[in-house]
Coordinates of C-alpha atoms in Angstrom, one line a residue:
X185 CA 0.0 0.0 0.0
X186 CA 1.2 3.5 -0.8
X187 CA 3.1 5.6 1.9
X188 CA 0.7 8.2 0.9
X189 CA -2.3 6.9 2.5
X190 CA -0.5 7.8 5.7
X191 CA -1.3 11.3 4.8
X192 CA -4.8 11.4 5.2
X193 CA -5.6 12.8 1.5
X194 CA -8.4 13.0 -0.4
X195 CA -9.2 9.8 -2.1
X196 CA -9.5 11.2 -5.7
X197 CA -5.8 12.8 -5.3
X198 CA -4.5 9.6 -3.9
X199 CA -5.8 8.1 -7.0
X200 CA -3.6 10.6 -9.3
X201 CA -0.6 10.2 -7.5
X202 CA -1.0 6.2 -8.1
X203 CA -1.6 7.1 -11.8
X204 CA 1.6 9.4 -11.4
X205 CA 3.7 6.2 -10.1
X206 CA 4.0 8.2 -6.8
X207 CA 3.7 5.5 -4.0
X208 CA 5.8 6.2 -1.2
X209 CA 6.8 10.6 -0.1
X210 CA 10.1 11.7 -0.5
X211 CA 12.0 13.1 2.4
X212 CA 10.8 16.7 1.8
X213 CA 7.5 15.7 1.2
X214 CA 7.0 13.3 4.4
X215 CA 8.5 16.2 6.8
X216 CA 6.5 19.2 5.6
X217 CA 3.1 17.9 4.7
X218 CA 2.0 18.6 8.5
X219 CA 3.3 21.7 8.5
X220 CA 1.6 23.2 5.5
X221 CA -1.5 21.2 6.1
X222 CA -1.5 23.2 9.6
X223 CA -1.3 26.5 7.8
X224 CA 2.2 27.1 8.9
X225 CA 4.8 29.5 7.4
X226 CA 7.8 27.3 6.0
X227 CA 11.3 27.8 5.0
X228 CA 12.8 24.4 3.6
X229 CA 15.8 23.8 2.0
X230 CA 16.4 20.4 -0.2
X231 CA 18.7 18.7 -2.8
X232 CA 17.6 19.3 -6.4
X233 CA 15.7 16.7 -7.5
X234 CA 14.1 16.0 -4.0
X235 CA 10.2 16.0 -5.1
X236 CA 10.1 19.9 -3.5
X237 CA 7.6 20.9 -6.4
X238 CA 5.0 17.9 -5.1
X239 CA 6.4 18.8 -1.8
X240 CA 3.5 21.6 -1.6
X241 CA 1.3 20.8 -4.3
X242 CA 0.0 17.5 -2.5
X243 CA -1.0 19.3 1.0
X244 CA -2.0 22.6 -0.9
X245 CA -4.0 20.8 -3.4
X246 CA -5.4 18.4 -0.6
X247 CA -6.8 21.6 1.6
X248 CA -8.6 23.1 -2.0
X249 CA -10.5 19.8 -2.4
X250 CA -11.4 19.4 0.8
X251 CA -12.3 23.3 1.5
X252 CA -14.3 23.2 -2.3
X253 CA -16.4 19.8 -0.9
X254 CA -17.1 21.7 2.4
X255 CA -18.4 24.8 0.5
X256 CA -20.1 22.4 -1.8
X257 CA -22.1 20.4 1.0
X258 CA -22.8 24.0 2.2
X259 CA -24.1 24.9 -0.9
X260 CA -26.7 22.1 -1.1
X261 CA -27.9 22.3 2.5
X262 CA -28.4 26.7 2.2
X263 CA -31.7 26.7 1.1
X264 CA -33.5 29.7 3.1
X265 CA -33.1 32.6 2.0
X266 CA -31.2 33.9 4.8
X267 CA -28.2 31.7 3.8
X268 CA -28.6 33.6 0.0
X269 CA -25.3 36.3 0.9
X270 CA -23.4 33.3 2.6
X271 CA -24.4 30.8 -0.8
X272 CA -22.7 34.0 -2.7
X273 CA -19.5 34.5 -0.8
X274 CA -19.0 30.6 -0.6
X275 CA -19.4 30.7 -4.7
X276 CA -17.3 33.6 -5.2
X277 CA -14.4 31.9 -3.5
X278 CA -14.4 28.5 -5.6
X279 CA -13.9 31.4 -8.4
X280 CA -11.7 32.9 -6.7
X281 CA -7.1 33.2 -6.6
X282 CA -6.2 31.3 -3.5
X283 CA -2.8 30.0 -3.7
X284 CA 0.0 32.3 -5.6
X285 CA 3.1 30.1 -7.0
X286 CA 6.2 33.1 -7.6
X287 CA 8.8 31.1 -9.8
X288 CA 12.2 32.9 -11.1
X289 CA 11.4 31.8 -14.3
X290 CA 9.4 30.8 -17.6
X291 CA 11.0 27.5 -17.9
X292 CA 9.9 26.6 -14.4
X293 CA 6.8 28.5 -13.8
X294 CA 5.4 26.0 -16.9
X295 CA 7.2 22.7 -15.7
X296 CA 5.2 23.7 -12.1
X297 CA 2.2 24.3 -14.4
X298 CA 2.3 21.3 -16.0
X299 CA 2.7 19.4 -13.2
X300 CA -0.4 21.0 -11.3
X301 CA -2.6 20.8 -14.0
X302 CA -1.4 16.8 -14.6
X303 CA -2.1 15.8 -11.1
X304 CA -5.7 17.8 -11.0
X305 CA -6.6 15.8 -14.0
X306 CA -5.2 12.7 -12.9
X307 CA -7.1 13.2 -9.7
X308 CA -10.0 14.3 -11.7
X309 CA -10.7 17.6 -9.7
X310 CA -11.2 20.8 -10.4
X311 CA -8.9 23.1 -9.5
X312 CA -8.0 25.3 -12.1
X313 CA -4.4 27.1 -12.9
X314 CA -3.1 29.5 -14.8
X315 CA 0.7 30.7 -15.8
X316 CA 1.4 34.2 -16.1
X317 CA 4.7 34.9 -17.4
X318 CA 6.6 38.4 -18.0
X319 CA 7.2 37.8 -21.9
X320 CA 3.4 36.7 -21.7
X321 CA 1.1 39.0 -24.1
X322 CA -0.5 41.1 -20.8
X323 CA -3.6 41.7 -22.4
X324 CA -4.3 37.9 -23.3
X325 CA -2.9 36.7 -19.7
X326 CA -5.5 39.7 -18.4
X327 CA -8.7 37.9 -20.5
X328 CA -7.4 34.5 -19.3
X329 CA -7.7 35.8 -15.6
X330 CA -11.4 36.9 -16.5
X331 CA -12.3 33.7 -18.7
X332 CA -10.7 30.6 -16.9
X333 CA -11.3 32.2 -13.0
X334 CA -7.9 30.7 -11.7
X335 CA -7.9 28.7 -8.3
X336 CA -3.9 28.9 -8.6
X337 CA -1.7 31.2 -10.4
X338 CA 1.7 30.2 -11.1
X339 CA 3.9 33.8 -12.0
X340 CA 7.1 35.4 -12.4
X341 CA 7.0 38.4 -9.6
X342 CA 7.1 41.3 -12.0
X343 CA 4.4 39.9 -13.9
X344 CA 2.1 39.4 -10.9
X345 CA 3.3 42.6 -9.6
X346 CA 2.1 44.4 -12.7
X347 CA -1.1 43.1 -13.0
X348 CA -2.2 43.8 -9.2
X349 CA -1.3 47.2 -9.7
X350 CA -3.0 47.3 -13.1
X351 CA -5.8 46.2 -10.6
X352 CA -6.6 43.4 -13.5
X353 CA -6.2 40.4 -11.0
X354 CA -7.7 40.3 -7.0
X355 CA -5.4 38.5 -4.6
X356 CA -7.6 39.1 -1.3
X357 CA -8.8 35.9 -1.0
X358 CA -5.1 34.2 -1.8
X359 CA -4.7 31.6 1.3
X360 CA -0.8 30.7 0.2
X361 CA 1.9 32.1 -1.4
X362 CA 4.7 30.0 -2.7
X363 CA 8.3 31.1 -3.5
X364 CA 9.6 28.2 -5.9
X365 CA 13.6 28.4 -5.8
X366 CA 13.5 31.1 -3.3
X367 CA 16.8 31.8 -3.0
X368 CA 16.7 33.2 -6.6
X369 CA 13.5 34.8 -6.0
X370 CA 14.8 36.5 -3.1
X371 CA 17.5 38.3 -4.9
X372 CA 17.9 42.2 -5.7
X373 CA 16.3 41.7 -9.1
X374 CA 12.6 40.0 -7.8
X375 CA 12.7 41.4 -3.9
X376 CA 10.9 44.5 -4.4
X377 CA 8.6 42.7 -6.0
X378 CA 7.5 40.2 -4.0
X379 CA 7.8 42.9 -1.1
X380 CA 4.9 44.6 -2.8
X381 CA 2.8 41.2 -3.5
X382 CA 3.0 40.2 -0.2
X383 CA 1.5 43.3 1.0
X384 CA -0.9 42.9 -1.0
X385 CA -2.4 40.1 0.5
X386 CA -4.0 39.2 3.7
X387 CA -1.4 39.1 6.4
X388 CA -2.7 36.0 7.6
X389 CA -1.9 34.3 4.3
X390 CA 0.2 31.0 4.2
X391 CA 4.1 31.9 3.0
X392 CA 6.5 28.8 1.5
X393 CA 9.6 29.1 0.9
X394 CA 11.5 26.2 -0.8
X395 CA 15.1 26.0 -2.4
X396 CA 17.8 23.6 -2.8
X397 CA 20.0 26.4 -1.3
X398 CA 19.0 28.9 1.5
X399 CA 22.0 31.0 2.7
X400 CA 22.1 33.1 6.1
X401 CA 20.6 36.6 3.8
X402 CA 17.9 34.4 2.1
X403 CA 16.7 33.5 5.5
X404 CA 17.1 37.1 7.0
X405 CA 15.2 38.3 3.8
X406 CA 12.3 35.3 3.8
X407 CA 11.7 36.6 7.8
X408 CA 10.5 40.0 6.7
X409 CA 7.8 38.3 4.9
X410 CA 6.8 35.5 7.5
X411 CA 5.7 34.5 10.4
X412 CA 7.3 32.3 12.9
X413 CA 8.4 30.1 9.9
X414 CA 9.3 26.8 10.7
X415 CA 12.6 26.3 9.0
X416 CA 13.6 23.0 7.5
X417 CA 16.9 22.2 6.4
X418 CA 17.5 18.4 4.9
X419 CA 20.7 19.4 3.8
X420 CA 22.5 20.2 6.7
X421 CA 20.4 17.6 8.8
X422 CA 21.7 15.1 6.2
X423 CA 24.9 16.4 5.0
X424 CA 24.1 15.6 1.6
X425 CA 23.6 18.5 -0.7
X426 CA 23.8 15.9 -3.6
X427 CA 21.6 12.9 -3.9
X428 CA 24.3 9.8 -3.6
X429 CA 23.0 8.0 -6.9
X430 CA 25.6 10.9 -8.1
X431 CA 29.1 9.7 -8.9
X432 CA 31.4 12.8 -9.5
X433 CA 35.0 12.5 -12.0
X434 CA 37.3 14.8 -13.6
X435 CA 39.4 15.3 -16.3
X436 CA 42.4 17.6 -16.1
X437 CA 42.9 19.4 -19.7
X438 CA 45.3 22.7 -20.4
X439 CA 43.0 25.5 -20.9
X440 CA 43.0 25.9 -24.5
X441 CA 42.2 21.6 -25.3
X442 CA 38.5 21.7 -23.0
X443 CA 36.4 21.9 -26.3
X444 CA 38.4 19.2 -27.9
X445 CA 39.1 17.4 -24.5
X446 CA 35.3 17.4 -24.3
X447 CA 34.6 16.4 -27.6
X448 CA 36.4 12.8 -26.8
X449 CA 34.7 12.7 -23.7
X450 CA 31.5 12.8 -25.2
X451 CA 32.5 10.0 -27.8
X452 CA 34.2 7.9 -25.4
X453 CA 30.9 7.9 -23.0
X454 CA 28.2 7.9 -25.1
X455 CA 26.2 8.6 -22.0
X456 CA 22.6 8.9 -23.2
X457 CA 20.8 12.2 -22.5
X458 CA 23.3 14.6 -21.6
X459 CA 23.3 18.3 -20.6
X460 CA 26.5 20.2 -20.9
X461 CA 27.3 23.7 -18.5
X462 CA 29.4 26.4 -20.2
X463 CA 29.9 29.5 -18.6
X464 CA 30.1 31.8 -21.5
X465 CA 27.9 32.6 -24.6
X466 CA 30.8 32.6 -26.3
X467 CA 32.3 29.3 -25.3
X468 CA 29.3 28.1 -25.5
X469 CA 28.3 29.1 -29.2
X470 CA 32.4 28.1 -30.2
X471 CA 31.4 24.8 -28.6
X472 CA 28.8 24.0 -30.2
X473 CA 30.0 24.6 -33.6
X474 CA 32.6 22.3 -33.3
X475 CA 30.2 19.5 -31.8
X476 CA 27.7 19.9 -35.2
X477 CA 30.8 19.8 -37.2
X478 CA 31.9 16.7 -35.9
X479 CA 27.9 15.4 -35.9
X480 CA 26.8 15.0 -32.7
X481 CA 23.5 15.4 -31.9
X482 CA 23.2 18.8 -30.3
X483 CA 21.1 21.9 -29.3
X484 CA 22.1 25.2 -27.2
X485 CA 19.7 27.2 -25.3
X486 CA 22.0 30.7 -24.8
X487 CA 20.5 33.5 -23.3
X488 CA 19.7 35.7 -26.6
X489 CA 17.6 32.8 -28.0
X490 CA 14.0 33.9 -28.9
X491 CA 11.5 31.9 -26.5
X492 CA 10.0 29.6 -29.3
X493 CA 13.3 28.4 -30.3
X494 CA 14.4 28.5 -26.6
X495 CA 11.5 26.2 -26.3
X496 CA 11.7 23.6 -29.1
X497 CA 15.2 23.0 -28.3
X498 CA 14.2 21.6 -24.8
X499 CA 11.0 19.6 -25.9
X500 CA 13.4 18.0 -28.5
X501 CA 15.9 17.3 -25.6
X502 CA 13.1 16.1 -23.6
X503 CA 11.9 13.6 -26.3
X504 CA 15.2 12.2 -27.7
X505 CA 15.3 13.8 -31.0
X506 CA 18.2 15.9 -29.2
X507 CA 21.3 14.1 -27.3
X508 CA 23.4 16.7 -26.1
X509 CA 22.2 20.3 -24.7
X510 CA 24.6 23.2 -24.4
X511 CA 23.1 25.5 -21.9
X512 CA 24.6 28.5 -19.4
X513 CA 23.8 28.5 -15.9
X514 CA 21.4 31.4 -16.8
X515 CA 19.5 29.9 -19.1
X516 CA 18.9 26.7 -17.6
X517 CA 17.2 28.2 -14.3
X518 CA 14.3 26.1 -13.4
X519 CA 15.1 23.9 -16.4
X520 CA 13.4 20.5 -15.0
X521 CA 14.1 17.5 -17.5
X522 CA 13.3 13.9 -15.8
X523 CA 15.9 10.9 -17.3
X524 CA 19.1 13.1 -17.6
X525 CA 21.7 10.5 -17.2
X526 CA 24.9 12.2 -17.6
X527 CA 26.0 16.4 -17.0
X528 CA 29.3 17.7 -18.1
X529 CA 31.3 21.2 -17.0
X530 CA 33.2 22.3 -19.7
X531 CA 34.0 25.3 -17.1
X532 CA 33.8 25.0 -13.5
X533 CA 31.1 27.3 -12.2
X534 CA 31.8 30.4 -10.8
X535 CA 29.6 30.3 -7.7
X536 CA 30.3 26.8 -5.7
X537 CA 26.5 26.4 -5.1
X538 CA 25.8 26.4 -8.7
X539 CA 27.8 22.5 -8.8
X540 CA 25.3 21.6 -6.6
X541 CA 22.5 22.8 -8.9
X542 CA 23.9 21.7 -12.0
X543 CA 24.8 18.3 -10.3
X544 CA 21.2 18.0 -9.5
X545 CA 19.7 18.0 -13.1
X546 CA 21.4 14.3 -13.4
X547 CA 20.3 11.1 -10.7
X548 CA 16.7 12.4 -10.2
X549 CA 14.1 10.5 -8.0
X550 CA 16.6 8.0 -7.5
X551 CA 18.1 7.4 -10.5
X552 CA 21.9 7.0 -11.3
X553 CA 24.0 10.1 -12.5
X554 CA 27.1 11.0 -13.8
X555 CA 28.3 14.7 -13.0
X556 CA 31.9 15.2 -15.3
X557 CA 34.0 18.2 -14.8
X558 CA 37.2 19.2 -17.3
X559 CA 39.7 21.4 -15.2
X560 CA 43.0 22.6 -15.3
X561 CA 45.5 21.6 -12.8
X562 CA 45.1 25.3 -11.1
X563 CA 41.5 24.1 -10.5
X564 CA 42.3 21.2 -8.1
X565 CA 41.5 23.4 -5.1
X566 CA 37.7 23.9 -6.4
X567 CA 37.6 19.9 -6.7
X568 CA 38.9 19.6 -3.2
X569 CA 36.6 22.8 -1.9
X570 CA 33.6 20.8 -3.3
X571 CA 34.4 17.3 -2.0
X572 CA 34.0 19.1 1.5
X573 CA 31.3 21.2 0.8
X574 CA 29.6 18.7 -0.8
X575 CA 30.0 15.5 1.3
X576 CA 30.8 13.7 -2.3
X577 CA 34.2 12.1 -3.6
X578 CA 35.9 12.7 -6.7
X579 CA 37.9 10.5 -8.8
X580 CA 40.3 11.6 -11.6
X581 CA 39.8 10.0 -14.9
X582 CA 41.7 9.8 -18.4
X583 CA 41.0 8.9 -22.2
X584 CA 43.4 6.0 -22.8
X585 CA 42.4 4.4 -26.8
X586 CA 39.2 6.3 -27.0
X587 CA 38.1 5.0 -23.4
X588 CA 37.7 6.5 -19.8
X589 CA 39.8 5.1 -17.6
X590 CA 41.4 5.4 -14.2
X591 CA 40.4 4.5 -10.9

C-alpha cells in the first residue's frame, strides 16, 4: 500500500498520484506535509531533484479539495433565503485566486504548471491554474484571468506585480503564497517585487519558501515576509547537498584543449541524454559549432535565444530527438528535464553552489548520475573545496584508446 495513505488525502488525489507512479513521499515531502497542512509559514531547503515541487502541491492541493467539498455540502444544504449572501461568498471563492506560485522563471513556472494541472486531472478535480509569465502577451494573460477564474496562479514576480497594480487580478482571498527556488527569488532583481505582492495580500496568508539552497541573507530576507516560519533544512540535517545516486569525475585538460578534451569525452561515454554547462555565450556558441561539425546530436539554449526556439530545443531534448544540450547557468534556471543521465562542465562554475545545482539535473528520483568536470590543474582546489562542501568524492579519470579510464 502507498506511503501516501498515511497522509490522510483526499481519495481522488490519492488516486492521481498512483496514476503518477508516486507511491511512497520523499524526504521533503514526508516532513513538511503537517506543516503546511496546519497553515504554517515554511522555510525548507532540499537537494535538487528531492520532489520539492510535489512537496507543496499535494497538502496545498489536498486543503482546496477538501475546503471546495465543504463549500459544496454548504451549498446544497443553504436553502432559506437567509443563507442567500453566505451561498454568494462561498461561490465567489471557488472562483476565486487562492494560492499564488512566484517562480524565477518561464522555464519553471510552466514545468510547475504542468505538473499542477497533470495531477488535477489525474485526480480528476477541479482546481484550475493558470501561468502568467513576464514575456506573456499582458492583455491575453488579463482575458485569461477573467475567462478561466484561476484557483492557482503560477507567476514570475514582475508579472504578478504588474497586474495587481494594473488592478486586472484580485489577490484578497489568496490563502498561500509560494516562492519556488526562493533563493533566486529573493534576490535584488525580484525582492521588491515580492515585497509589494505580499503586502498585497491578507497578512494572515500562508508563506512557502523552498530551495535547494538557502544562505544566512535568504533567510534574513524570507523573515521579513513570514511569520514564525518553521525552518527545515534536509541538507544540513543530512549532510548531503547531492543525492548519492551521483558519482562525481574529472578530467584535467590545459585550458585551450576543454572543447576538444570534451569532444572525446562525449564520444568515449556515449552517456545517453546529456546536458552540458558552459559559462560563457561565447564558449558556448564556439562549442557548439565544433560539436555539429563533428555530428553530434546537439542543441544550445543561450541567453539571446528567442522563446519559441528557446522552447523547441528543450522539448526535443526532452523527447530524444536531441542528445546533447549546451546550456549557461542562466538559461537553464528552473530547467526541469526527468531521465538526464549524464551532466558535463566544460567550465567549473563560478559560484560553488551552482555545482550543486547543475549536479542535481542528473540522478533524479533516484536514478543513477554522472556529474563530469574538465579542469585545469590550477583548478584542483575547487575539486577539493567541493568534496568538502559537498560530502561527495571525486575520482580523476583519463581517455586511454578512445576510453575512460582510471580509478
Amino acid at each position: 500500500m502507498s506511503e501516501f495513505y498515511n497522509f490522510n488525502l483526499n481519495n481522488n488525489i490519492l488516486s492521481g498520484l498512483d496514476k503518477l507512479g508516486l507511491k511512497n513521499p520523499t524526504s521533503i515531502q514526508e516532513k513538511t506535509f503537517l506543516t503546511i497542512s496546519n497553515n504554517r509559514d515554511l522555510i525548507a531547503c532540499s537537494a535538487t531533484g528531492t520532489g520539492k515541487t510535489m512537496a507543496y502541491l499535494i497538502p496545498l492541493l489536498n486543503v482546496l479539495v477538501n475546503n471546495q467539498s465543504s463549500t459544496n455540502q454548504e451549498d446544497d444544504t443553504n436553502i432559506s433565503t437567509k443563507n442567500i449572501n453566505v451561498q454568494q461568498d462561498n461561490n465567489y471563492s471557488k472562483n476565486a485566486v487562492q494560492v499564488i506560485i512566484l517562480v524565477p522563471t518561464q522555464e519553471l513556472g510552466a514545468q510547475v504548471a504542468r505538473e499542477t494541472h497533470k495531477l488535477c486531472e489525474l485526480s480528476n478535480i477541479s482546481i484550475k491554474t493558470l501561468l502568467l509569465i513576464g514575456d506573456g502577451n499582458i492583455n491575453r494573460q488579463i482575458e485569461s484571468i477573467k475567462h478561466n477564474k484561476p484557483n492557482i496562479v503560477v507567476c514570475t514576480p514582475s508579472r504578478l506585480a504588474k497586474l495587481i497594480k494594473l488592478k486586472k487580478i484580485k489577490v484578497h482571498q489568496v490563502k498561500t503564497l509560494v516562492l519556488d527556488e526562493a533563493d533566486r527569488l529573493m534576490d535584488k532583481t525580484c525582492y521588491e517585487d515580492i515585497l509589494f505582492i505580499r503586502k498585497s495580500l491578507m497578512k494572515r496568508t500562508q508563506v512557502l519558501l523552498f530551495s535547494a539552497s538557502m544562505n544566512k541573507k535568504t533567510i534574513k530576507s524570507a523573515n521579513v515576509i513570514t511569520y514564525k516560519p518553521v525552518i527545515l533544512d534536509l541538507i544540513s540535517e543530512n549532510k548531503e547537498c547531492i543525492p548519492k545516486t551521483i558519482k562525481h569525475i574529472y578530467f584535467i585538460s590545459d585550458r585551450r584543449q576543454r572543447i576538444e578534451m570534451l569532444r572525446k569525452i562525449v564520444k568515449a561515454n556515449n552517456g545517453g541524454k546529456t546536458l552540458i554547462f558552459i559559462n560563457t555565450k561565447y564558449d558556448l556558441e564556439e562549442t557548439f559549432q565544433k560539436l555539429q561539425y563533428h555530428h553530434y546530436n546537439v542543441g544550445s539554449i543561450a541567453g539571446n535565444l528567442d522563446n519559441h526556439t528557446k522552447k523547441k530545443v528543450i522539448e526535443d531534448f526532452k523527447s530524444g530527438k536531441i542528445q546533447y544540450l549546451l546550456a549557461t547557468d542562466v538559461a537553464s534556471r528552473g530547467l526541469q528535464i526527468d531521465n538526464i543521465s549524464t551532466v558535463i562542465n566544460l567550465n567549473l562554475p563560478e559560484e560553488s553552489i551552482e555545482y550543486q545545482h547543475r549536479a542535481g539535473r542528473c540522478g533524479r528520483n533516484g536514478n543513477i548520475g554522472l556529474c563530469i568536470s574538465i579542469i585545469t590543474e590550477n583548478e584542483l582546489s575547487k575539486i577539493k573545496k567541493y568534496q568538502k562542501l559537498f560530502h561527495v568524492n571525486f575520482v580523476q579519470k583519463k581517455l586511454f584508446q578512445g576510453k575512460i579510464v582510471g580509478k
